């Protein structure tokens, strides 16, 4: 039987595009995992869909290419059929997948697809993992279709739109003298961005001094940053240089700048305005030539309203503002990042010739089921958490032919999967209780911030009960809490705040959770980490 023709929509086949087309998001298929590991991150732009035309994808074509590259190749896995999968436009921001009978077996996450399956805007924004023949995992999502090649990766791994935007920001500001404020969640790679700015700046041969303000006791912060004269305070037995002077001629990176005490904020503002610092106990200013880069995962504007952060300082720190996207907003990079960290871990273990030798026509080294879990996970700890997961999976799979997550890691990956990244089976109806009235299932986007806070308070910060009250899943609730401008998690609490509340509430976790307005389970974990509660 003759193979059906497919539509060639590779970027090489459509080289001329208008400016409007190049800035309009398109539907894209990105390789998350493949029996040949180096192919992670390659993508196919389904450009024809925007013109109302279908696109066919099979083993023999079209070509998948890295963003910015010109040459690529088809999926080319012998377990994938020559009979194509067909992607069709199904209305505004909707895509229909049609699977031919006898063609390549396809699963959406964990659910087999027979016939057709439609995906709406919300699922496509999150990214839909497609598993082909239990060997290749593709992510169907939206991205800018045409991008200029980037020769300098700046030490940043990934080809996604958010990663490329950060690279562009680094290139724009690196050679300037203006201070830079880097915003992003914990573990998203803010220090990596700061190092990239330093390495591309005229100060690259000078020192790069990295300081976490949140780890410095508040009473010592001024002396650590600006230096101190001998005898300036109890325990100052010798003169302290300070981080500003240590970074003279180079770059000083201050992480968690939102934790700076009020007196340090005043001194930082003066240092930025005058280029001078006053050591603690000193009477004369010291000139410093230091570029300041700061980072925060806090909402500084909200802290200004609360009176805990000074508006003039924010205006000085944010000479240029860079936003680092969380990992859940650039899922197309998860496969590339996992392979990168796996290579590093294998090299450190001295395990054989490296990742490329793991390519097999029989069994992929990264099983499709594990790849789907990785791309569907919410990653509240971002890139740092992914790196830790990769290390644990690689070490735990030593001596095996393919990777395998431990039962504990499997449970963790499954428990906090992103709400829109993989379809979930329809939950069985649950009889309503007097405490928690039954509500119809609803989209997380329909829940307002005020309604979220009200449900949490009414449920005494029991996240399971709050999710049921709102009619959403627990993973969806986690994402709403992370995105909320008025809520925080147990991880945001300072040691002093937890310790003080523990003493005042006499260790009663229920009372502490209500007072601090955080999840009881997360608070219990922090209490144990600090050695305050029972093991």
mmCIF file of N, CA and C in Angstrom, residues 29-139:
data_model
loop_
_atom_site.group_PDB
_atom_site.id
_atom_site.type_symbol
_atom_site.label_atom_id
_atom_site.label_comp_id
_atom_site.label_asym_id
_atom_site.label_seq_id
_atom_site.Cartn_x
_atom_site.Cartn_y
_atom_site.Cartn_z
ATOM 1 N N UNK A 29 5.891 21.325 17.736
ATOM 2 C CA UNK A 29 6.209 20.036 18.341
ATOM 3 C C UNK A 29 7.678 20.047 18.725
ATOM 4 N N UNK A 30 7.983 19.877 20.018
ATOM 5 C CA UNK A 30 9.365 19.854 20.499
ATOM 6 C C UNK A 30 9.689 18.466 21.035
ATOM 7 N N UNK A 31 10.863 17.952 20.675
ATOM 8 C CA UNK A 31 11.297 16.635 21.134
ATOM 9 C C UNK A 31 11.707 16.732 22.598
ATOM 10 N N UNK A 32 11.026 15.989 23.458
ATOM 11 C CA UNK A 32 11.391 15.896 24.875
ATOM 12 C C UNK A 32 12.388 14.761 25.072
ATOM 13 N N UNK A 33 12.096 13.611 24.488
ATOM 14 C CA UNK A 33 13.027 12.484 24.575
ATOM 15 C C UNK A 33 12.954 11.678 23.288
ATOM 16 N N UNK A 34 14.083 11.031 22.961
ATOM 17 C CA UNK A 34 14.231 10.286 21.715
ATOM 18 C C UNK A 34 15.266 9.208 21.976
ATOM 19 N N UNK A 35 15.181 8.051 21.299
ATOM 20 C CA UNK A 35 16.225 7.042 21.488
ATOM 21 C C UNK A 35 17.637 7.567 21.235
ATOM 22 N N UNK A 36 17.766 8.599 20.411
ATOM 23 C CA UNK A 36 19.051 9.296 20.251
ATOM 24 C C UNK A 36 19.013 10.531 21.151
ATOM 25 N N UNK A 37 19.674 10.499 22.322
ATOM 26 C CA UNK A 37 19.483 11.560 23.335
ATOM 27 C C UNK A 37 19.759 12.970 22.842
ATOM 28 N N UNK A 38 20.732 13.149 21.937
ATOM 29 C CA UNK A 38 21.098 14.508 21.525
ATOM 30 C C UNK A 38 19.978 15.228 20.780
ATOM 31 N N UNK A 39 18.926 14.517 20.411
ATOM 32 C CA UNK A 39 17.859 15.138 19.645
ATOM 33 C C UNK A 39 16.857 15.880 20.524
ATOM 34 N N UNK A 40 17.000 15.778 21.833
ATOM 35 C CA UNK A 40 16.115 16.534 22.722
ATOM 36 C C UNK A 40 16.238 18.019 22.421
ATOM 37 N N UNK A 41 15.115 18.703 22.317
ATOM 38 C CA UNK A 41 15.101 20.134 22.041
ATOM 39 C C UNK A 41 14.838 20.474 20.595
ATOM 40 N N UNK A 42 14.996 19.496 19.674
ATOM 41 C CA UNK A 42 14.654 19.767 18.281
ATOM 42 C C UNK A 42 13.150 19.983 18.158
ATOM 43 N N UNK A 43 12.746 20.756 17.146
ATOM 44 C CA UNK A 43 11.323 21.056 17.055
ATOM 45 C C UNK A 43 10.863 21.198 15.617
ATOM 46 N N UNK A 44 9.567 21.053 15.453
ATOM 47 C CA UNK A 44 8.910 21.214 14.165
ATOM 48 C C UNK A 44 7.821 22.261 14.319
ATOM 49 N N UNK A 45 7.889 23.320 13.545
ATOM 50 C CA UNK A 45 6.874 24.368 13.578
ATOM 51 C C UNK A 45 5.721 23.974 12.662
ATOM 52 N N UNK A 46 4.539 23.882 13.233
ATOM 53 C CA UNK A 46 3.346 23.517 12.457
ATOM 54 C C UNK A 46 2.735 24.769 11.852
ATOM 55 N N UNK A 47 3.528 25.443 11.044
ATOM 56 C CA UNK A 47 3.128 26.745 10.520
ATOM 57 C C UNK A 47 1.902 26.706 9.636
ATOM 58 N N UNK A 48 1.683 25.580 8.953
ATOM 59 C CA UNK A 48 0.555 25.502 8.025
ATOM 60 C C UNK A 48 -0.790 25.574 8.739
ATOM 61 N N UNK A 49 -0.828 25.232 10.038
ATOM 62 C CA UNK A 49 -2.103 25.256 10.762
ATOM 63 C C UNK A 49 -2.710 26.653 10.786
ATOM 64 N N UNK A 50 -1.834 27.669 10.883
ATOM 65 C CA UNK A 50 -2.348 29.045 10.936
ATOM 66 C C UNK A 50 -3.021 29.444 9.626
ATOM 67 N N UNK A 51 -2.735 28.721 8.551
ATOM 68 C CA UNK A 51 -3.364 28.988 7.257
ATOM 69 C C UNK A 51 -4.532 28.047 6.994
ATOM 70 N N UNK A 52 -4.891 27.255 7.997
ATOM 71 C CA UNK A 52 -6.020 26.348 7.852
ATOM 72 C C UNK A 52 -5.674 25.033 7.192
ATOM 73 N N UNK A 53 -4.393 24.719 7.055
ATOM 74 C CA UNK A 53 -3.973 23.490 6.383
ATOM 75 C C UNK A 53 -3.500 22.461 7.392
ATOM 76 N N UNK A 54 -3.709 21.166 7.128
ATOM 77 C CA UNK A 54 -3.219 20.120 8.028
ATOM 78 C C UNK A 54 -1.718 19.893 7.846
ATOM 79 N N UNK A 55 -1.119 19.292 8.861
ATOM 80 C CA UNK A 55 0.296 18.928 8.809
ATOM 81 C C UNK A 55 0.413 17.458 9.188
ATOM 82 N N UNK A 56 1.120 16.677 8.361
ATOM 83 C CA UNK A 56 1.309 15.259 8.617
ATOM 84 C C UNK A 56 2.728 15.003 9.104
ATOM 85 N N UNK A 57 2.862 14.155 10.111
ATOM 86 C CA UNK A 57 4.165 13.847 10.699
ATOM 87 C C UNK A 57 4.323 12.332 10.748
ATOM 88 N N UNK A 58 5.428 11.841 10.217
ATOM 89 C CA UNK A 58 5.698 10.411 10.223
ATOM 90 C C UNK A 58 7.173 10.172 10.482
ATOM 91 N N UNK A 59 7.578 8.911 10.351
ATOM 92 C CA UNK A 59 8.979 8.568 10.552
ATOM 93 C C UNK A 59 9.888 9.274 9.549
ATOM 94 N N UNK A 60 9.392 9.514 8.330
ATOM 95 C CA UNK A 60 10.250 10.003 7.255
ATOM 96 C C UNK A 60 10.161 11.508 7.044
ATOM 97 N N UNK A 61 9.353 12.219 7.798
ATOM 98 C CA UNK A 61 9.304 13.660 7.617
ATOM 99 C C UNK A 61 8.089 14.269 8.306
ATOM 100 N N UNK A 62 8.110 15.616 8.408
ATOM 101 C CA UNK A 62 9.153 16.556 8.007
ATOM 102 C C UNK A 62 10.349 16.555 8.969
ATOM 103 N N UNK A 63 11.305 17.467 8.735
ATOM 104 C CA UNK A 63 12.503 17.547 9.566
ATOM 105 C C UNK A 63 12.234 18.303 10.862
ATOM 106 N N UNK A 64 12.811 17.802 11.958
ATOM 107 C CA UNK A 64 12.865 18.526 13.228
ATOM 108 C C UNK A 64 14.233 19.184 13.332
ATOM 109 N N UNK A 65 14.268 20.464 13.713
ATOM 110 C CA UNK A 65 15.531 21.200 13.778
ATOM 111 C C UNK A 65 15.625 21.923 15.118
ATOM 112 N N UNK A 66 16.851 22.237 15.546
ATOM 113 C CA UNK A 66 17.040 23.065 16.727
ATOM 114 C C UNK A 66 16.671 24.507 16.395
ATOM 115 N N UNK A 67 16.087 25.264 17.323
ATOM 116 C CA UNK A 67 15.740 26.666 17.059
ATOM 117 C C UNK A 67 16.961 27.446 16.582
ATOM 118 N N UNK A 68 16.785 28.159 15.470
ATOM 119 C CA UNK A 68 17.873 28.942 14.917
ATOM 120 C C UNK A 68 18.728 28.197 13.928
ATOM 121 N N UNK A 69 18.644 26.854 13.888
ATOM 122 C CA UNK A 69 19.438 26.067 12.949
ATOM 123 C C UNK A 69 18.705 25.969 11.614
ATOM 124 N N UNK A 70 19.414 25.517 10.588
ATOM 125 C CA UNK A 70 18.812 25.399 9.259
ATOM 126 C C UNK A 70 18.674 23.958 8.803
ATOM 127 N N UNK A 71 19.489 23.053 9.345
ATOM 128 C CA UNK A 71 19.447 21.653 8.940
ATOM 129 C C UNK A 71 18.883 20.795 10.059
ATOM 130 N N UNK A 72 18.088 19.803 9.680
ATOM 131 C CA UNK A 72 17.525 18.882 10.659
ATOM 132 C C UNK A 72 17.302 17.533 10.027
ATOM 133 N N UNK A 73 16.507 16.722 10.691
ATOM 134 C CA UNK A 73 16.185 15.406 10.161
ATOM 135 C C UNK A 73 14.850 14.956 10.726
ATOM 136 N N UNK A 74 14.181 14.003 10.033
ATOM 137 C CA UNK A 74 12.901 13.505 10.545
ATOM 138 C C UNK A 74 13.102 12.669 11.798
ATOM 139 N N UNK A 75 11.996 12.250 12.391
ATOM 140 C CA UNK A 75 12.086 11.462 13.623
ATOM 141 C C UNK A 75 12.902 10.197 13.426
ATOM 142 N N UNK A 76 12.746 9.524 12.272
ATOM 143 C CA UNK A 76 13.650 8.465 11.827
ATOM 144 C C UNK A 76 13.792 7.296 12.793
ATOM 145 N N UNK A 77 12.805 7.069 13.643
ATOM 146 C CA UNK A 77 12.846 5.899 14.512
ATOM 147 C C UNK A 77 12.055 4.780 13.844
ATOM 148 N N UNK A 78 12.670 3.603 13.718
ATOM 149 C CA UNK A 78 12.053 2.525 12.950
ATOM 150 C C UNK A 78 10.770 2.004 13.585
ATOM 151 N N UNK A 79 10.533 2.312 14.867
ATOM 152 C CA UNK A 79 9.313 1.868 15.527
ATOM 153 C C UNK A 79 8.139 2.810 15.243
ATOM 154 N N UNK A 80 8.427 3.970 14.619
ATOM 155 C CA UNK A 80 7.377 4.907 14.240
ATOM 156 C C UNK A 80 6.956 4.617 12.805
ATOM 157 N N UNK A 81 5.661 4.594 12.553
ATOM 158 C CA UNK A 81 5.138 4.203 11.252
ATOM 159 C C UNK A 81 5.401 5.267 10.189
ATOM 160 N N UNK A 82 5.437 4.807 8.937
ATOM 161 C CA UNK A 82 5.456 5.737 7.815
ATOM 162 C C UNK A 82 4.077 6.349 7.600
ATOM 163 N N UNK A 83 3.057 5.699 8.133
ATOM 164 C CA UNK A 83 1.700 6.244 8.035
ATOM 165 C C UNK A 83 1.622 7.438 8.985
ATOM 166 N N UNK A 84 1.297 8.624 8.495
ATOM 167 C CA UNK A 84 1.482 9.836 9.305
ATOM 168 C C UNK A 84 0.400 10.062 10.349
ATOM 169 N N UNK A 85 0.797 10.816 11.376
ATOM 170 C CA UNK A 85 -0.142 11.458 12.284
ATOM 171 C C UNK A 85 -0.531 12.786 11.648
ATOM 172 N N UNK A 86 -1.768 13.175 11.771
ATOM 173 C CA UNK A 86 -2.238 14.396 11.122
ATOM 174 C C UNK A 86 -2.673 15.394 12.178
ATOM 175 N N UNK A 87 -2.095 16.596 12.107
ATOM 176 C CA UNK A 87 -2.486 17.708 12.985
ATOM 177 C C UNK A 87 -3.298 18.692 12.157
ATOM 178 N N UNK A 88 -4.492 19.028 12.645
ATOM 179 C CA UNK A 88 -5.410 19.868 11.890
ATOM 180 C C UNK A 88 -5.865 21.048 12.742
ATOM 181 N N UNK A 89 -6.110 22.204 12.112
ATOM 182 C CA UNK A 89 -6.706 23.325 12.869
ATOM 183 C C UNK A 89 -8.145 22.988 13.234
ATOM 184 N N UNK A 90 -8.535 23.302 14.476
ATOM 185 C CA UNK A 90 -9.876 22.968 14.952
ATOM 186 C C UNK A 90 -10.591 24.194 15.499
ATOM 187 N N UNK A 91 -10.230 25.363 15.013
ATOM 188 C CA UNK A 91 -10.815 26.594 15.518
ATOM 189 C C UNK A 91 -9.734 27.475 16.119
ATOM 190 N N UNK A 92 -10.111 28.657 16.619
ATOM 191 C CA UNK A 92 -9.122 29.579 17.203
ATOM 192 C C UNK A 92 -8.366 28.933 18.363
ATOM 193 N N UNK A 93 -7.052 28.859 18.240
ATOM 194 C CA UNK A 93 -6.183 28.334 19.305
ATOM 195 C C UNK A 93 -6.542 26.907 19.687
ATOM 196 N N UNK A 94 -6.987 26.121 18.717
ATOM 197 C CA UNK A 94 -7.311 24.723 18.980
ATOM 198 C C UNK A 94 -6.665 23.850 17.902
ATOM 199 N N UNK A 95 -6.225 22.660 18.319
ATOM 200 C CA UNK A 95 -5.582 21.726 17.393
ATOM 201 C C UNK A 95 -6.239 20.361 17.547
ATOM 202 N N UNK A 96 -6.442 19.684 16.409
ATOM 203 C CA UNK A 96 -6.999 18.332 16.424
ATOM 204 C C UNK A 96 -5.912 17.360 15.934
ATOM 205 N N UNK A 97 -5.721 16.299 16.694
ATOM 206 C CA UNK A 97 -4.795 15.234 16.305
ATOM 207 C C UNK A 97 -5.602 14.063 15.763
ATOM 208 N N UNK A 98 -5.239 13.592 14.572
ATOM 209 C CA UNK A 98 -5.917 12.438 13.970
ATOM 210 C C UNK A 98 -4.921 11.305 13.813
ATOM 211 N N UNK A 99 -5.247 10.166 14.388
ATOM 212 C CA UNK A 99 -4.376 8.992 14.344
ATOM 213 C C UNK A 99 -5.000 7.968 13.410
ATOM 214 N N UNK A 100 -4.266 7.624 12.354
ATOM 215 C CA UNK A 100 -4.765 6.662 11.391
ATOM 216 C C UNK A 100 -4.728 5.248 11.964
ATOM 217 N N UNK A 101 -5.722 4.442 11.629
ATOM 218 C CA UNK A 101 -5.754 3.056 12.071
ATOM 219 C C UNK A 101 -4.576 2.291 11.466
ATOM 220 N N UNK A 102 -3.886 1.548 12.316
ATOM 221 C CA UNK A 102 -2.719 0.800 11.858
ATOM 222 C C UNK A 102 -1.452 1.634 11.798
ATOM 223 N N UNK A 103 -1.529 2.899 12.208
ATOM 224 C CA UNK A 103 -0.346 3.765 12.195
ATOM 225 C C UNK A 103 0.373 3.731 13.529
ATOM 226 N N UNK A 104 1.113 4.785 13.808
ATOM 227 C CA UNK A 104 1.901 4.883 15.035
ATOM 228 C C UNK A 104 1.000 4.948 16.260
ATOM 229 N N UNK A 105 1.207 4.072 17.269
ATOM 230 C CA UNK A 105 0.434 4.194 18.515
ATOM 231 C C UNK A 105 0.794 5.495 19.227
ATOM 232 N N UNK A 106 -0.222 6.203 19.684
ATOM 233 C CA UNK A 106 -0.013 7.513 20.319
ATOM 234 C C UNK A 106 -0.740 7.530 21.658
ATOM 235 N N UNK A 107 -0.064 8.074 22.664
ATOM 236 C CA UNK A 107 -0.700 8.349 23.948
ATOM 237 C C UNK A 107 -0.562 9.829 24.252
ATOM 238 N N UNK A 108 -1.592 10.388 24.854
ATOM 239 C CA UNK A 108 -1.509 11.751 25.382
ATOM 240 C C UNK A 108 -1.269 11.607 26.873
ATOM 241 N N UNK A 109 -0.032 11.778 27.283
ATOM 242 C CA UNK A 109 0.329 11.483 28.654
ATOM 243 C C UNK A 109 0.261 9.989 28.880
ATOM 244 N N UNK A 110 -0.806 9.529 29.534
ATOM 245 C CA UNK A 110 -0.972 8.097 29.800
ATOM 246 C C UNK A 110 -2.179 7.512 29.084
ATOM 247 N N UNK A 111 -2.918 8.340 28.321
ATOM 248 C CA UNK A 111 -4.157 7.886 27.698
ATOM 249 C C UNK A 111 -3.962 7.612 26.211
ATOM 250 N N UNK A 112 -4.284 6.396 25.740
ATOM 251 C CA UNK A 112 -4.164 6.088 24.308
ATOM 252 C C UNK A 112 -5.126 6.941 23.485
ATOM 253 N N UNK A 113 -4.699 7.278 22.275
ATOM 254 C CA UNK A 113 -5.525 8.063 21.365
ATOM 255 C C UNK A 113 -5.975 7.163 20.216
ATOM 256 N N UNK A 114 -7.246 7.099 19.996
ATOM 257 C CA UNK A 114 -7.797 6.401 18.833
ATOM 258 C C UNK A 114 -8.693 7.384 18.105
ATOM 259 N N UNK A 115 -8.560 7.417 16.792
ATOM 260 C CA UNK A 115 -9.348 8.367 16.015
ATOM 261 C C UNK A 115 -8.797 9.769 16.143
ATOM 262 N N UNK A 116 -9.580 10.676 16.739
ATOM 263 C CA UNK A 116 -9.159 12.072 16.852
ATOM 264 C C UNK A 116 -9.191 12.529 18.304
ATOM 265 N N UNK A 117 -8.425 13.586 18.557
ATOM 266 C CA UNK A 117 -8.388 14.189 19.895
ATOM 267 C C UNK A 117 -8.115 15.676 19.728
ATOM 268 N N UNK A 118 -8.932 16.519 20.374
ATOM 269 C CA UNK A 118 -8.757 17.976 20.274
ATOM 270 C C UNK A 118 -8.102 18.523 21.533
ATOM 271 N N UNK A 119 -7.318 19.583 21.339
ATOM 272 C CA UNK A 119 -6.650 20.256 22.440
ATOM 273 C C UNK A 119 -6.994 21.741 22.383
ATOM 274 N N UNK A 120 -7.434 22.270 23.536
ATOM 275 C CA UNK A 120 -7.834 23.664 23.607
ATOM 276 C C UNK A 120 -6.710 24.588 24.038
ATOM 277 N N UNK A 121 -6.993 25.875 24.156
ATOM 278 C CA UNK A 121 -5.964 26.875 24.454
ATOM 279 C C UNK A 121 -5.227 26.621 25.765
ATOM 280 N N UNK A 122 -5.972 26.243 26.823
ATOM 281 C CA UNK A 122 -5.331 26.065 28.125
ATOM 282 C C UNK A 122 -4.328 24.918 28.091
ATOM 283 N N UNK A 123 -4.726 23.790 27.501
ATOM 284 C CA UNK A 123 -3.812 22.644 27.407
ATOM 285 C C UNK A 123 -2.599 22.978 26.555
ATOM 286 N N UNK A 124 -2.792 23.724 25.484
ATOM 287 C CA UNK A 124 -1.681 24.052 24.594
ATOM 288 C C UNK A 124 -0.729 25.048 25.238
ATOM 289 N N UNK A 125 -1.255 25.938 26.081
ATOM 290 C CA UNK A 125 -0.361 26.854 26.792
ATOM 291 C C UNK A 125 0.517 26.078 27.774
ATOM 292 N N UNK A 126 -0.070 25.095 28.455
ATOM 293 C CA UNK A 126 0.710 24.274 29.387
ATOM 294 C C UNK A 126 1.678 23.357 28.642
ATOM 295 N N UNK A 127 1.233 22.845 27.492
ATOM 296 C CA UNK A 127 2.019 21.876 26.738
ATOM 297 C C UNK A 127 1.417 20.492 26.880
ATOM 298 N N UNK A 128 1.206 19.798 25.770
ATOM 299 C CA UNK A 128 0.598 18.470 25.757
ATOM 300 C C UNK A 128 1.662 17.438 25.393
ATOM 301 N N UNK A 129 1.997 16.507 26.292
ATOM 302 C CA UNK A 129 2.995 15.481 25.971
ATOM 303 C C UNK A 129 2.385 14.361 25.131
ATOM 304 N N UNK A 130 2.970 14.108 23.970
ATOM 305 C CA UNK A 130 2.522 13.053 23.064
ATOM 306 C C UNK A 130 3.575 11.954 23.041
ATOM 307 N N UNK A 131 3.168 10.719 23.305
ATOM 308 C CA UNK A 131 4.091 9.586 23.336
ATOM 309 C C UNK A 131 3.868 8.760 22.078
ATOM 310 N N UNK A 132 4.906 8.608 21.262
ATOM 311 C CA UNK A 132 4.823 7.870 20.010
ATOM 312 C C UNK A 132 5.521 6.519 20.164
ATOM 313 N N UNK A 133 4.762 5.457 19.985
ATOM 314 C CA UNK A 133 5.295 4.084 20.026
ATOM 315 C C UNK A 133 6.055 3.783 21.311
ATOM 316 N N UNK A 134 5.713 4.466 22.390
ATOM 317 C CA UNK A 134 6.378 4.275 23.687
ATOM 318 C C UNK A 134 7.880 4.487 23.604
ATOM 319 N N UNK A 135 8.314 5.329 22.655
ATOM 320 C CA UNK A 135 9.759 5.556 22.479
ATOM 321 C C UNK A 135 10.115 7.038 22.364
ATOM 322 N N UNK A 136 9.285 7.788 21.678
ATOM 323 C CA UNK A 136 9.561 9.206 21.431
ATOM 324 C C UNK A 136 8.482 10.042 22.123
ATOM 325 N N UNK A 137 8.908 11.076 22.858
ATOM 326 C CA UNK A 137 7.963 11.983 23.524
ATOM 327 C C UNK A 137 8.103 13.362 22.900
ATOM 328 N N UNK A 138 6.993 13.871 22.391
ATOM 329 C CA UNK A 138 6.953 15.214 21.815
ATOM 330 C C UNK A 138 6.043 16.082 22.676
ATOM 331 N N UNK A 139 6.363 17.370 22.744
ATOM 332 C CA UNK A 139 5.521 18.323 23.466
ATOM 333 C C UNK A 139 4.845 19.223 22.448
#
